[in-house]
Short mmCIF file of C-alpha atoms and ligand atoms in Angstrom, two decimals:
data_model
loop_
_atom_site.label_atom_id
_atom_site.label_comp_id
_atom_site.label_asym_id
_atom_site.label_seq_id
_atom_site.Cartn_x
_atom_site.Cartn_y
_atom_site.Cartn_z
CA UNK A 1 121.47 -109.22 -88.18
CA UNK A 2 118.44 -106.98 -87.69
CA UNK A 3 118.46 -107.58 -83.90
CA UNK A 4 115.30 -106.13 -82.45
CA UNK A 5 114.54 -104.00 -85.49
CA UNK A 6 111.00 -104.35 -86.88
CA UNK A 7 110.73 -106.87 -89.76
CA UNK A 8 110.86 -105.75 -93.39
CA UNK A 9 109.37 -107.37 -96.48
CA UNK A 10 111.10 -106.00 -99.59
CA UNK A 11 109.28 -106.19 -102.93
CA UNK A 12 110.85 -105.36 -106.28
CA UNK A 13 110.34 -106.09 -109.93
CA UNK A 14 110.25 -104.43 -113.34
CA UNK A 15 108.01 -101.53 -114.29
CA UNK A 16 104.29 -102.45 -114.27
CA UNK A 17 104.92 -105.79 -112.55
CA UNK A 18 102.28 -104.82 -109.99
CA UNK A 19 104.72 -104.41 -107.12
CA UNK A 20 102.98 -101.30 -105.74
CA UNK A 21 99.55 -102.96 -105.65
CA UNK A 22 100.89 -106.13 -104.07
CA UNK A 23 103.12 -104.34 -101.54
CA UNK A 24 100.31 -102.07 -100.38
CA UNK A 25 97.86 -104.96 -100.01
CA UNK A 26 100.39 -107.10 -98.09
CA UNK A 27 101.10 -104.15 -95.77
CA UNK A 28 97.40 -103.72 -95.16
CA UNK A 29 96.84 -107.40 -94.38
CA UNK A 30 99.69 -107.43 -91.85
CA UNK A 31 98.93 -103.93 -90.51
CA UNK A 32 102.51 -103.03 -91.46
CA UNK A 33 103.73 -99.63 -92.63
CA UNK A 34 104.22 -99.22 -96.37
CA UNK A 35 107.07 -97.46 -98.17
CA UNK A 36 106.57 -96.58 -101.83
CA UNK A 37 110.20 -95.69 -102.57
CA UNK A 38 109.40 -94.94 -106.22
CA UNK A 39 107.19 -92.08 -105.02
CA UNK A 40 110.23 -90.48 -103.37
CA UNK A 41 112.14 -90.46 -106.68
CA UNK A 42 109.06 -89.16 -108.44
CA UNK A 43 108.76 -86.32 -105.90
CA UNK A 44 112.44 -85.39 -106.26
CA UNK A 45 112.14 -85.47 -110.06
CA UNK A 46 108.99 -83.37 -110.00
CA UNK A 47 110.38 -80.72 -107.66
CA UNK A 48 113.75 -80.59 -109.44
CA UNK A 49 111.94 -80.01 -112.73
CA UNK A 50 109.69 -77.33 -111.25
CA UNK A 51 112.70 -75.47 -109.86
CA UNK A 52 114.41 -75.57 -113.22
CA UNK A 53 117.38 -77.60 -111.98
CA UNK A 54 119.28 -79.78 -114.44
CA UNK A 55 118.02 -83.29 -113.61
CA UNK A 56 121.49 -84.77 -114.13
CA UNK A 57 123.12 -82.47 -111.56
CA UNK A 58 123.74 -84.85 -108.66
CA UNK A 59 124.82 -82.22 -106.14
CA UNK A 60 121.94 -79.83 -106.67
CA UNK A 61 119.31 -82.56 -106.79
CA UNK A 62 120.82 -84.19 -103.68
CA UNK A 63 120.50 -80.92 -101.76
CA UNK A 64 116.85 -80.67 -102.81
CA UNK A 65 116.30 -84.30 -101.68
CA UNK A 66 117.74 -83.62 -98.24
CA UNK A 67 115.54 -80.60 -97.65
CA UNK A 68 112.11 -81.77 -98.76
CA UNK A 69 109.44 -82.34 -96.11
CA UNK A 70 107.60 -85.42 -97.34
CA UNK A 71 104.48 -86.85 -95.70
CA UNK A 72 102.44 -89.90 -96.66
CA UNK A 73 99.00 -89.53 -95.11
CA UNK A 74 95.88 -91.61 -95.72
CA UNK A 75 96.84 -92.54 -99.25
CA UNK A 76 98.00 -89.05 -100.23
CA UNK A 77 101.48 -87.60 -100.68
CA UNK A 78 102.40 -84.16 -99.38
CA UNK A 79 105.57 -82.20 -100.11
CA UNK A 80 106.28 -79.06 -98.12
CA UNK A 81 102.56 -78.85 -97.34
CA UNK A 82 101.40 -79.35 -100.96
CA UNK A 83 99.37 -82.37 -102.12
CA UNK A 84 101.29 -83.83 -105.09
CA UNK A 85 99.53 -87.25 -105.21
CA UNK A 86 98.18 -86.84 -108.74
CA UNK A 87 101.16 -84.99 -110.18
CA UNK A 88 103.76 -87.59 -109.19
CA UNK A 89 101.84 -90.30 -111.07
CA UNK A 90 102.10 -88.41 -114.37
CA UNK A 91 104.45 -89.27 -117.21
CA UNK A 92 106.59 -86.16 -116.65
CA UNK A 93 107.31 -87.06 -113.03
CA UNK A 94 107.95 -90.69 -114.07
CA UNK A 95 110.54 -89.71 -116.66
CA UNK A 96 112.16 -87.22 -114.25
CA UNK A 97 112.21 -89.91 -111.53
CA UNK A 98 114.11 -92.32 -113.72
CA UNK A 99 116.76 -89.62 -114.37
CA UNK A 100 117.29 -88.55 -110.75
CA UNK A 101 117.23 -92.19 -109.60
CA UNK A 102 120.42 -92.73 -111.61
CA UNK A 103 122.33 -90.21 -109.44
CA UNK A 104 124.33 -91.89 -106.63
CA UNK A 105 124.28 -88.80 -104.38
CA UNK A 106 120.48 -88.64 -104.56
CA UNK A 107 120.22 -92.32 -103.65
CA UNK A 108 122.44 -91.71 -100.61
CA UNK A 109 120.47 -88.60 -99.67
CA UNK A 110 117.21 -90.59 -99.57
CA UNK A 111 118.64 -93.45 -97.50
CA UNK A 112 117.95 -92.12 -93.98
CA UNK A 113 114.46 -91.02 -94.96
CA UNK A 114 113.66 -94.53 -96.27
CA UNK A 115 115.14 -96.31 -93.23
CA UNK A 116 113.00 -94.09 -91.01
CA UNK A 117 109.90 -95.93 -92.29
CA UNK A 118 111.03 -99.08 -90.45
CA UNK A 119 108.70 -98.77 -87.48
CA UNK A 120 106.85 -101.38 -85.39
CA UNK A 121 105.10 -103.65 -86.12
CA UNK A 122 106.89 -103.88 -89.48
CA UNK A 123 107.35 -102.50 -92.98
CA UNK A 124 106.61 -103.52 -96.54
CA UNK A 125 109.02 -101.62 -98.81
CA UNK A 126 108.54 -101.48 -102.55
CA UNK A 127 111.25 -100.49 -105.02
CA UNK A 128 114.50 -101.07 -106.73
CA UNK A 129 117.19 -101.45 -104.07
CA UNK A 130 115.01 -102.21 -101.05
CA UNK A 131 116.39 -105.72 -100.49
CA UNK A 132 119.92 -105.11 -101.75
CA UNK A 133 120.90 -101.71 -100.33
CA UNK A 134 118.33 -100.04 -98.07
CA UNK A 135 117.15 -103.09 -96.07
CA UNK A 136 119.70 -105.85 -96.79
CA UNK A 137 118.56 -107.65 -93.61
CA UNK A 138 114.91 -107.81 -94.77
CA UNK A 139 113.10 -110.94 -93.51
CA UNK A 140 111.68 -111.66 -96.93
CA UNK A 141 112.71 -110.41 -100.38
CA UNK A 142 110.30 -110.86 -103.26
CA UNK A 143 110.99 -110.25 -106.94
CA UNK A 144 107.80 -110.01 -109.00
CA UNK A 145 107.92 -110.59 -112.73
CA UNK A 146 105.46 -110.93 -115.61
CA UNK A 147 105.99 -111.08 -119.35
CA UNK A 148 106.27 -107.69 -121.10
CA UNK A 149 103.00 -108.49 -122.92
CA UNK A 150 101.14 -109.09 -119.65
CA UNK A 151 102.56 -105.92 -118.12
CA UNK A 152 101.56 -103.86 -121.17
CA UNK A 153 98.06 -105.33 -120.89
CA UNK A 154 97.81 -104.39 -117.22
CA UNK A 155 98.99 -100.84 -117.90
CA UNK A 156 96.50 -100.62 -120.78
CA UNK A 157 93.65 -101.62 -118.46
CA UNK A 158 94.78 -99.06 -115.90
CA UNK A 159 94.90 -96.31 -118.53
CA UNK A 160 91.51 -97.25 -119.97
CA UNK A 161 90.04 -96.69 -116.50
CA UNK A 162 91.41 -93.16 -116.71
CA UNK A 163 90.04 -92.79 -120.22
CA UNK A 164 93.45 -92.51 -121.81
CA UNK A 165 93.74 -94.26 -125.15
CA UNK A 166 97.36 -95.44 -125.43
CA UNK A 167 97.86 -98.25 -127.94
CA UNK A 168 99.02 -101.69 -126.82
CA UNK A 169 101.91 -101.61 -129.29
CA UNK A 170 103.17 -98.30 -127.88
CA UNK A 171 102.83 -99.51 -124.28
CA UNK A 172 104.70 -102.73 -125.04
CA UNK A 173 107.52 -100.78 -126.68
CA UNK A 174 107.63 -98.41 -123.71
CA UNK A 175 107.90 -101.31 -121.26
CA UNK A 176 110.68 -102.93 -123.29
CA UNK A 177 112.59 -99.61 -123.42
CA UNK A 178 112.22 -99.09 -119.68
CA UNK A 179 113.34 -102.65 -118.89
CA UNK A 180 116.47 -102.06 -120.93
CA UNK A 181 117.16 -98.65 -119.38
CA UNK A 182 116.44 -99.89 -115.85
CA UNK A 183 118.59 -103.00 -116.12
CA UNK A 184 121.59 -101.38 -117.79
CA UNK A 185 121.95 -98.24 -115.67
CA UNK A 186 125.00 -97.99 -113.37
CA UNK A 187 123.29 -96.91 -110.12
CA UNK A 188 120.93 -99.50 -108.60
CA UNK A 189 120.08 -101.39 -111.80
CA UNK A 190 117.02 -103.61 -111.94
CA UNK A 191 118.38 -106.91 -110.70
CA UNK A 192 117.03 -109.83 -108.73
CA UNK A 193 118.91 -110.15 -105.40
CA UNK A 194 120.48 -113.59 -104.93
CA UNK A 195 118.34 -114.15 -101.82
CA UNK A 196 115.08 -112.87 -103.33
CA UNK A 197 112.24 -115.25 -104.16
CA UNK A 198 110.94 -114.77 -107.69
CA UNK A 199 107.21 -114.94 -108.34
CA UNK A 200 106.09 -114.96 -111.96
CA UNK A 201 102.71 -113.24 -111.86
CA UNK A 202 101.78 -113.82 -115.51
CA UNK A 203 98.19 -115.02 -115.55
CA UNK A 204 97.84 -114.69 -111.76
CA UNK A 205 95.47 -112.25 -110.09
CA UNK A 206 96.77 -109.65 -107.63
CA UNK A 207 94.75 -111.36 -104.89
CA UNK A 208 96.49 -114.68 -105.48
CA UNK A 209 99.93 -113.05 -105.50
CA UNK A 210 99.16 -111.34 -102.18
CA UNK A 211 98.24 -114.74 -100.69
CA UNK A 212 101.49 -116.23 -101.99
CA UNK A 213 103.56 -113.47 -100.39
CA UNK A 214 101.70 -113.78 -97.06
CA UNK A 215 102.23 -117.54 -97.15
CA UNK A 216 105.97 -117.09 -97.73
CA UNK A 217 106.16 -114.63 -94.86
CA UNK A 218 104.33 -117.00 -92.49
CA UNK A 219 106.69 -119.78 -93.51
CA UNK A 220 109.65 -117.53 -92.80
CA UNK A 221 108.30 -116.65 -89.34
CA UNK A 222 107.93 -120.32 -88.42
CA UNK A 223 111.61 -120.89 -89.14
CA UNK A 224 112.67 -118.06 -86.80
O1 CDP B 1 107.10 -99.09 -111.38
P1 CDP B 1 107.88 -97.99 -112.03
O2 CDP B 1 109.36 -98.31 -112.11
O3 CDP B 1 107.30 -97.57 -113.32
O4 CDP B 1 107.73 -96.68 -111.14
P2 CDP B 1 108.17 -96.36 -109.64
O5 CDP B 1 108.32 -97.59 -108.81
O6 CDP B 1 107.26 -95.30 -109.15
O7 CDP B 1 109.65 -95.73 -109.81
C1 CDP B 1 109.90 -94.52 -110.47
C2 CDP B 1 111.38 -94.47 -110.90
O8 CDP B 1 112.24 -94.47 -109.75
C3 CDP B 1 111.82 -95.65 -111.77
O9 CDP B 1 112.66 -95.18 -112.79
C4 CDP B 1 112.60 -96.54 -110.81
O10 CDP B 1 113.64 -97.22 -111.49
C5 CDP B 1 113.18 -95.54 -109.82
N1 CDP B 1 113.31 -96.14 -108.48
C6 CDP B 1 114.57 -96.39 -107.99
O11 CDP B 1 115.56 -96.15 -108.68
N2 CDP B 1 114.74 -96.92 -106.75
C7 CDP B 1 113.68 -97.20 -105.98
N3 CDP B 1 113.87 -97.69 -104.76
C8 CDP B 1 112.38 -96.95 -106.47
C9 CDP B 1 112.22 -96.42 -107.74
#
């Protein structure tokens, strides 16, 4: 189906399942390009908020999405010449992202930009509809899961490194709320594709998960 197009590995999973870490490491090991599609929604949410646009206005937010100049360079994210790497990771951008990601026009507007990342020798794409909508012909589709408790623990560890003291109970509740919101929304809900391979990462280190994904990819290549 993909013809001579470069291969794609699509990685999805619920919030805090570690998909970003795994996807980036797999891309590095294979010297593939890496697409953090969540960052695009975070950027659109951030800029929409800054410009005072109603974050539920599909048309206005879509127009913004089509006109942004986004660059990913050596681990940093630039929008219209401004480094927004730190800002898009904040809670405000995260909440705005989840609102604009529910708008079908915005999802369509970001399609061409995302497909443009498919360059030789290949791409690892992380995010919601990578395997189902954006790259349905991906060579390998992975769905990472972990129990809500494990994900809350991971997020807690991450936050502790930044010196932020969120309680485990609050983080667990937040993860449960997001799971519910993400899986019940109409546009691109959190859903495992029928042809995705599920990896439960509870109790498994990131390094081990990376090896599992690489092994699955090698296996896939041998069958081609
Ligand atoms: O991992 P988490 O969902 O917390 O964050 P993210 O991957 O940075 O995504 C930010 C927001 O964009 C979330 O609400 C995702 O559901 C949404 N998103 C999406 O709808 N489609 C994508 N391809 C990627 C992210």
